[in-house]
PDB file of C-alpha atoms in Angstrom:
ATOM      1  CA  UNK T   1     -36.519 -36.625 -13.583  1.00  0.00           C
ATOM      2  CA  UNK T   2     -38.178 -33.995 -14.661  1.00  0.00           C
ATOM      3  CA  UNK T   3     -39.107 -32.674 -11.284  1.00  0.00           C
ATOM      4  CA  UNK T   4     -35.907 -33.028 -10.190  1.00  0.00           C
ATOM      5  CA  UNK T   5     -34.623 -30.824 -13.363  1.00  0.00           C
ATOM      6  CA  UNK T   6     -37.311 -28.065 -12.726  1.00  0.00           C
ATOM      7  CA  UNK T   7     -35.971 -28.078  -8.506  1.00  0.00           C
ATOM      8  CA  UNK T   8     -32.360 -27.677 -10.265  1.00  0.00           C
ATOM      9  CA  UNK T   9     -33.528 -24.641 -12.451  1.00  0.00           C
ATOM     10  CA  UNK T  10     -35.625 -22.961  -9.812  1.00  0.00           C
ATOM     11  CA  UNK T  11     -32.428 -23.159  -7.081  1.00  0.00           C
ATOM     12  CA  UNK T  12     -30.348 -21.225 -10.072  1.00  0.00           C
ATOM     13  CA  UNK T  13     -32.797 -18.947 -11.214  1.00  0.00           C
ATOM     14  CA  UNK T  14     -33.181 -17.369  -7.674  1.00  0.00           C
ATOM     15  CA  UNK T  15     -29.394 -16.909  -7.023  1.00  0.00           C
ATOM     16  CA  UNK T  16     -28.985 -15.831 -10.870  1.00  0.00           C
ATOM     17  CA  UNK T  17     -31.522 -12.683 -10.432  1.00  0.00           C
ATOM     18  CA  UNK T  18     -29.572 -12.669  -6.954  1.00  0.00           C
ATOM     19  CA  UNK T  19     -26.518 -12.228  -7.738  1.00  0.00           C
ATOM     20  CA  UNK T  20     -27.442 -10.060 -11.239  1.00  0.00           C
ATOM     21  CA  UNK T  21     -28.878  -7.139  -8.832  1.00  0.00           C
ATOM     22  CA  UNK T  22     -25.645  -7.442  -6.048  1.00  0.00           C
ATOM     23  CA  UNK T  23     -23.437  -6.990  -9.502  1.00  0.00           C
ATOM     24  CA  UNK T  24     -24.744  -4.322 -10.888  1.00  0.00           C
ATOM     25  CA  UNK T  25     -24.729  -2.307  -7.355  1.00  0.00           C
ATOM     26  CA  UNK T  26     -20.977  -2.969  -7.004  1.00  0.00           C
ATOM     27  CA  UNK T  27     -20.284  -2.014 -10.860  1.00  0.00           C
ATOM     28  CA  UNK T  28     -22.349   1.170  -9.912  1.00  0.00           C
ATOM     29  CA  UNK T  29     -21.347   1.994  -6.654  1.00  0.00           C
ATOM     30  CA  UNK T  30     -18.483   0.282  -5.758  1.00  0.00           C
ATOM     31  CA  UNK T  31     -17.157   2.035  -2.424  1.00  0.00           C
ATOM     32  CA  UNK T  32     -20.655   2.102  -1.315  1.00  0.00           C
ATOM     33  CA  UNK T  33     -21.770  -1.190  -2.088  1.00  0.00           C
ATOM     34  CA  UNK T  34     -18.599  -2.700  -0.201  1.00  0.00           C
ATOM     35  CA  UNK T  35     -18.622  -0.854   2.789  1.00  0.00           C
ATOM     36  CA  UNK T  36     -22.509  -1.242   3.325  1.00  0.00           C
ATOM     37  CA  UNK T  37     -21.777  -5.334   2.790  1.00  0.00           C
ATOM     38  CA  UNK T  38     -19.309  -4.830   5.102  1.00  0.00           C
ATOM     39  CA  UNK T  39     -20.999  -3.251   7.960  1.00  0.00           C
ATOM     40  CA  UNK T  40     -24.034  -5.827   7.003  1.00  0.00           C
ATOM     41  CA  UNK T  41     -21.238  -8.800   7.767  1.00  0.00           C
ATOM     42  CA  UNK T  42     -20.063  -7.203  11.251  1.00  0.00           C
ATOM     43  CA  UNK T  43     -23.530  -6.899  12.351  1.00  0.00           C
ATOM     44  CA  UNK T  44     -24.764 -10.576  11.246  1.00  0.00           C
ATOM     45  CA  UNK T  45     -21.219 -11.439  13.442  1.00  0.00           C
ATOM     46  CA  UNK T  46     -22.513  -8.759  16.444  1.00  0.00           C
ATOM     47  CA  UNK T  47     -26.127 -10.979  16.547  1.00  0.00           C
ATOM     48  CA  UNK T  48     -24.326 -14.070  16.202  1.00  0.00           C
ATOM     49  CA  UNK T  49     -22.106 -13.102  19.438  1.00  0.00           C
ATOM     50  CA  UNK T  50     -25.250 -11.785  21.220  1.00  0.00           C
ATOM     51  CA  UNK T  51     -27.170 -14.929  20.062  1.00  0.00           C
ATOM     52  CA  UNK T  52     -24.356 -17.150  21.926  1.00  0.00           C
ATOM     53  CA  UNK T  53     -24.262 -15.118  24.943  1.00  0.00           C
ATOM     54  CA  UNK T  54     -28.134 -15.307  25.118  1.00  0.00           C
ATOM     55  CA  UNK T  55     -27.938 -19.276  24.371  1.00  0.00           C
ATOM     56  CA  UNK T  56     -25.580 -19.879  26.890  1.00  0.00           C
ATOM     57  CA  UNK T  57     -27.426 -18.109  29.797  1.00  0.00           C
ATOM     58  CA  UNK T  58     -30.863 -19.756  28.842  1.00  0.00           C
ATOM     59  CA  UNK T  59     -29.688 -22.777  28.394  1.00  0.00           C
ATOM     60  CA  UNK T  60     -26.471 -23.031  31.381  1.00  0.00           C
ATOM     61  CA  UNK T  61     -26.820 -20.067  33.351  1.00  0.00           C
ATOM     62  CA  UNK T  62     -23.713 -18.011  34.653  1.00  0.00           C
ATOM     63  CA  UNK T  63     -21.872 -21.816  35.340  1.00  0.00           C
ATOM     64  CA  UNK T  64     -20.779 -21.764  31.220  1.00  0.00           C
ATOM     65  CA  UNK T  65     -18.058 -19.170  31.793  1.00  0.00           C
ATOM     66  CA  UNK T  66     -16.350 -20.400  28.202  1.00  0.00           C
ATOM     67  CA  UNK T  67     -19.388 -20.193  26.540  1.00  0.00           C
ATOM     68  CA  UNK T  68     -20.291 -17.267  27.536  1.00  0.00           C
ATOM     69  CA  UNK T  69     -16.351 -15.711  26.619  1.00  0.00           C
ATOM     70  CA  UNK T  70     -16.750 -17.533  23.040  1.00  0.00           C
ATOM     71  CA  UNK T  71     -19.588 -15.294  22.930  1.00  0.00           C
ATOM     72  CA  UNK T  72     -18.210 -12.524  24.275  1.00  0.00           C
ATOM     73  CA  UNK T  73     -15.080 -12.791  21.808  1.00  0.00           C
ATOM     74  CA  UNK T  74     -17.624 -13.210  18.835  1.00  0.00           C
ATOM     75  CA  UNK T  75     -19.130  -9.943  19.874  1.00  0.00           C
ATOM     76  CA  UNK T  76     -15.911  -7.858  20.195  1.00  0.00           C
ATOM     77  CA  UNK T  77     -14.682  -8.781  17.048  1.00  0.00           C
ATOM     78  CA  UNK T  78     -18.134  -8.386  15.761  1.00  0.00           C
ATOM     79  CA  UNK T  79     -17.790  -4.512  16.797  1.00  0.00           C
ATOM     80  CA  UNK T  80     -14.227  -4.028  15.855  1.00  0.00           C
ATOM     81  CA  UNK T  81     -15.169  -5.053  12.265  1.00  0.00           C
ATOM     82  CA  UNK T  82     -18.553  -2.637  12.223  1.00  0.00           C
ATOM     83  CA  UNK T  83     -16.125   0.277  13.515  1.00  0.00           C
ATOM     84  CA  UNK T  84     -13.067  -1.038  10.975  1.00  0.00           C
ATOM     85  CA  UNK T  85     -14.975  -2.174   7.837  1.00  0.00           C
ATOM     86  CA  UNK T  86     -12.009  -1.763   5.883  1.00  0.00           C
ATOM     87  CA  UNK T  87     -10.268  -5.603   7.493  1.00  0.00           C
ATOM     88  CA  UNK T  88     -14.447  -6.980   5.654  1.00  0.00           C
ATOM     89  CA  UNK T  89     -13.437  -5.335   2.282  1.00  0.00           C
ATOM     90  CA  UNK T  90     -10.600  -7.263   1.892  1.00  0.00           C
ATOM     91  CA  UNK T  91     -12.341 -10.366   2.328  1.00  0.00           C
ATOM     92  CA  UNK T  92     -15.404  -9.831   0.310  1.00  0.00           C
ATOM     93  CA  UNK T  93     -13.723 -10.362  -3.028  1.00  0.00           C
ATOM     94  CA  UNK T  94     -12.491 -13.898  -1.630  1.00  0.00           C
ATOM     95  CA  UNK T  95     -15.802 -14.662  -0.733  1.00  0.00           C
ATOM     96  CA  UNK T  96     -17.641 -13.287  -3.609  1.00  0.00           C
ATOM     97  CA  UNK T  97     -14.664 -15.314  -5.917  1.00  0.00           C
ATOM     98  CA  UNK T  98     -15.616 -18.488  -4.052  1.00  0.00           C
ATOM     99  CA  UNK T  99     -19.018 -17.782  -5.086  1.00  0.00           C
ATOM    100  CA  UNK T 100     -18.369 -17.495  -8.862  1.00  0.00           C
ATOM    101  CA  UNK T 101     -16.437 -20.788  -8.434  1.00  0.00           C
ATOM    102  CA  UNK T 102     -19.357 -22.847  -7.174  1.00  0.00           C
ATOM    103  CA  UNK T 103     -22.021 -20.873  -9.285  1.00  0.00           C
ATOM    104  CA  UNK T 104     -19.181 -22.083 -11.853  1.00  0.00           C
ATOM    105  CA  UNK T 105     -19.697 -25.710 -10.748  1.00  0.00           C
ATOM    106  CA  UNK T 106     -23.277 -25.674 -10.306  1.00  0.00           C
ATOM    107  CA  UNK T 107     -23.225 -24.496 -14.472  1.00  0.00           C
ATOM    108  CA  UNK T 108     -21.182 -27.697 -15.290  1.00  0.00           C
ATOM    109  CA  UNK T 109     -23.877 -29.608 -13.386  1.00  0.00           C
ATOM    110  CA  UNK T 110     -26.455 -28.316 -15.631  1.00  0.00           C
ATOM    111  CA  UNK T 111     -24.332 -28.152 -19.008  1.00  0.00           C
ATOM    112  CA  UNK T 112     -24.003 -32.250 -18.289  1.00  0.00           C
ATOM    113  CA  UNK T 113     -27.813 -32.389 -17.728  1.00  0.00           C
ATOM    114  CA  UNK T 114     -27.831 -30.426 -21.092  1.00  0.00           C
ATOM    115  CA  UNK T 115     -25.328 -32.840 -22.863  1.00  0.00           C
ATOM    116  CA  UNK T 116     -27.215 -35.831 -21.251  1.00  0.00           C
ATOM    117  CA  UNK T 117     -30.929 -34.761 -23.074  1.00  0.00           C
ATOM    118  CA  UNK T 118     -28.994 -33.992 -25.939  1.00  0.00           C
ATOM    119  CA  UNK T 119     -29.444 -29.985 -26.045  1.00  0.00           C
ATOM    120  CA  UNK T 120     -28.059 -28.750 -28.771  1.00  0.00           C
ATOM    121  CA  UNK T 121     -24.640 -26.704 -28.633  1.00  0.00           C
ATOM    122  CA  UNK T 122     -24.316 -28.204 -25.370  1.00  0.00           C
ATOM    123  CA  UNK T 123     -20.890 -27.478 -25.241  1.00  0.00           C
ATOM    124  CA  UNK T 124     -21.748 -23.939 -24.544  1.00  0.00           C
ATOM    125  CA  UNK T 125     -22.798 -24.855 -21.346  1.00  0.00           C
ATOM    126  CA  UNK T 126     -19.468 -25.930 -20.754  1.00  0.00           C
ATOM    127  CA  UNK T 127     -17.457 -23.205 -21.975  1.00  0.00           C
ATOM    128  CA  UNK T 128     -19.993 -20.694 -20.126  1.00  0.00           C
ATOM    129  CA  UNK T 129     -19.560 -22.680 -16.399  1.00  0.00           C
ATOM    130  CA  UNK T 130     -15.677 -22.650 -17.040  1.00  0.00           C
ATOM    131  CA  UNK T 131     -15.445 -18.727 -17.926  1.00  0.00           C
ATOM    132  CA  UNK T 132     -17.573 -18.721 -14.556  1.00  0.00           C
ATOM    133  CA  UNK T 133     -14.915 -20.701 -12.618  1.00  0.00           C
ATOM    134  CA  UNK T 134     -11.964 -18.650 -14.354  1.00  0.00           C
ATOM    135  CA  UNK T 135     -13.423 -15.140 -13.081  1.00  0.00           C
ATOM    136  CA  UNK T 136     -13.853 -16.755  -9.844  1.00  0.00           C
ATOM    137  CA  UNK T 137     -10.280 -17.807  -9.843  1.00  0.00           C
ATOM    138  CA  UNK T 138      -8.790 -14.314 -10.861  1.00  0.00           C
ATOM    139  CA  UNK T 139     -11.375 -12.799  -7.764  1.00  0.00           C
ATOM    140  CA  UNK T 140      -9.726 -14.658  -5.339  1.00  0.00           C
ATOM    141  CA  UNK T 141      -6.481 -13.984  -7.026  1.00  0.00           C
ATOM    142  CA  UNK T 142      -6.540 -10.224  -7.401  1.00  0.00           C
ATOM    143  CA  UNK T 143      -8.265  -9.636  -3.920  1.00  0.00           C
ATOM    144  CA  UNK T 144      -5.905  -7.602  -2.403  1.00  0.00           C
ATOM    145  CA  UNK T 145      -5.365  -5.228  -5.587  1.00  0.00           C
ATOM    146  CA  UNK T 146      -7.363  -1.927  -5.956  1.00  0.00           C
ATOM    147  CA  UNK T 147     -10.601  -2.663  -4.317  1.00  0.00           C
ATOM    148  CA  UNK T 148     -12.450  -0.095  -5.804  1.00  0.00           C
ATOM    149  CA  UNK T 149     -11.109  -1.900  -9.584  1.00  0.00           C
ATOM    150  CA  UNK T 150     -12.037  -4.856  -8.561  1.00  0.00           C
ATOM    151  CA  UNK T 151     -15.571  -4.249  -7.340  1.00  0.00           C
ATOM    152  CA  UNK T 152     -16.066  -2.855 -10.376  1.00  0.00           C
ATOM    153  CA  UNK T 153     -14.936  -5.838 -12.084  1.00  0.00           C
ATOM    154  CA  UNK T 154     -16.439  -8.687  -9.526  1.00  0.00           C
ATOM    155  CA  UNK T 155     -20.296  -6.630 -10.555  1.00  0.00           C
ATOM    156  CA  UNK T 156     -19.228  -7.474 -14.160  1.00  0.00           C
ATOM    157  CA  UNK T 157     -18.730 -11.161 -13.011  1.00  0.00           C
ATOM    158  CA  UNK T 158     -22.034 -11.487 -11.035  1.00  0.00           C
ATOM    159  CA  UNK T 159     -23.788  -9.951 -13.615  1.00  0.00           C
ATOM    160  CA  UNK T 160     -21.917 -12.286 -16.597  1.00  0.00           C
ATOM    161  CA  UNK T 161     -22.990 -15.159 -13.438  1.00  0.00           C
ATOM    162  CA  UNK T 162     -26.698 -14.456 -13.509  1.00  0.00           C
ATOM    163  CA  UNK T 163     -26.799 -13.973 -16.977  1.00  0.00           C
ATOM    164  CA  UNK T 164     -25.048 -17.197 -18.098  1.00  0.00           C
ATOM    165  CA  UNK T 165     -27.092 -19.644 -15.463  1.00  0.00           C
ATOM    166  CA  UNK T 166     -30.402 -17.987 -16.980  1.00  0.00           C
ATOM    167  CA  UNK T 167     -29.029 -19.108 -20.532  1.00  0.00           C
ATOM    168  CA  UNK T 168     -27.668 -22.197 -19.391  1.00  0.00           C
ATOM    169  CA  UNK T 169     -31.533 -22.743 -17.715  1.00  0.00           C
ATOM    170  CA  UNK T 170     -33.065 -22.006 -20.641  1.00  0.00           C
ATOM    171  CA  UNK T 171     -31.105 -24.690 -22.333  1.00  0.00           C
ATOM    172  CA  UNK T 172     -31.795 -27.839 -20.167  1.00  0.00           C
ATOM    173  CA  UNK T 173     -35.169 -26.531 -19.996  1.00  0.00           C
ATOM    174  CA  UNK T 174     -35.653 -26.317 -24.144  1.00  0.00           C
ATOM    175  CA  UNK T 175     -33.996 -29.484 -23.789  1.00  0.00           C
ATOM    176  CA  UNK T 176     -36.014 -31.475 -21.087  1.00  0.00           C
ATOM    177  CA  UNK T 177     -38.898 -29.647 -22.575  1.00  0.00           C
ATOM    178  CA  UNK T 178     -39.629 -32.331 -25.052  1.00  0.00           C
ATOM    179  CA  UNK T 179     -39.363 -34.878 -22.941  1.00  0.00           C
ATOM    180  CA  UNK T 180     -42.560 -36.840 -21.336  1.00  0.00           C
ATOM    181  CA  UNK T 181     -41.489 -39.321 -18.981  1.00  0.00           C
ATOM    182  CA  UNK T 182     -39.000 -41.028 -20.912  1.00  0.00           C
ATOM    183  CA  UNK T 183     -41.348 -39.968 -24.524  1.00  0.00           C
ATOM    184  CA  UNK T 184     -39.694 -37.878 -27.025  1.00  0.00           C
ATOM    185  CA  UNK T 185     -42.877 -35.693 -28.184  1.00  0.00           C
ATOM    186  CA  UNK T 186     -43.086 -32.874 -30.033  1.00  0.00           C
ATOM    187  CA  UNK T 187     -44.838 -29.943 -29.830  1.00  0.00           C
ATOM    188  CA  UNK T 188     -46.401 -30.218 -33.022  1.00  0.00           C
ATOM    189  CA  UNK T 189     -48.042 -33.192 -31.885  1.00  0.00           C
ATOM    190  CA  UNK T 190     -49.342 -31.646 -28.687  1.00  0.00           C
TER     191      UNK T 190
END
């Protein structure tokens, strides 16, 4: 169990510093920070059209004519996006909402791993992982608002993101902490 707790923390930690240092770049520079995600997105689509096109040659030669179109159609939009990185914007508070929403249920994950060692003020946990969900909720909701507003307000979220899962870490792990397979210990006694 307690390997499996110190996987859990380690696979939030990461994404918490993660998404931290992507919300403080949009609260900083907004327009900049969305239009270089953007063009990041068309390319990662561009390879992804290439990498079909490639696939399908290696693999059936010229005779896959739909495979090869698929990736030809993956490509072009791929390119119309990098030259029109204003249809990506639009998206990327969606996506980045989505995010905040699973980070959010991730947190309740953890915040019942809290209640279950008996950490106190678990509850915390749980009001922290629902504020998560709710500013996920509003980012999908106010997507297609002022961009630039919401940026700013979506690094605010990642940032209140990273820092909740560290607390909410630090919790299961003062928690777990005491506990030796299945031994409550203390650390006076160590």
């Amino acid at each position: 169990m307690k390997d499996k707790i110190k996987e859990f923390r380690l696979n939030i930690t990461i994404p918490a510093i993660f998404t931290m240092v992507i919300g403080i770049l949009l609260l900083v520079f907004p327009v900049e920070s969305l239009a270089t995600i953007s063009k990041v997105i068309a390319v990662i689509i561009i390879l992804s059209g290439v990498f079909v096109i490639v696939n399908q040659l290696i693999e059936h030669g010229v005779d896959n004519a739909l495979g090869i179109a698929v990736g030809m159609m993956i490509l072009i939009v791929g390119i119309w996006l990098f030259n029109d990185s204003g249809k990506i914007i639009s998206i990327i508070p969606i996506a980045i909402g989505v995010i905040l929403v699973i980070h959010g249920v991730q947190d309740l994950g953890m915040a019942v791993e809290a209640a279950r060692a008996k950490a106190s003020n678990f509850w915390i946990s749980f009001v922290l992982a629902a504020v998560n969900i709710v500013f996920g909720i509003i980012c999908i909701g106010a997507a297609f608002q002022v961009v630039s507003l919401a940026t700013r307000i979506i690094g605010i979220m990642l940032i209140w993101d990273g820092i909740t899962d560290f607390g909410i870490v630090h919790s299961v792990r003062k928690a777990t902490g005491s506990v030796v397979d299945g031994t409550i210990t203390r650390e006076e006694d160590i």
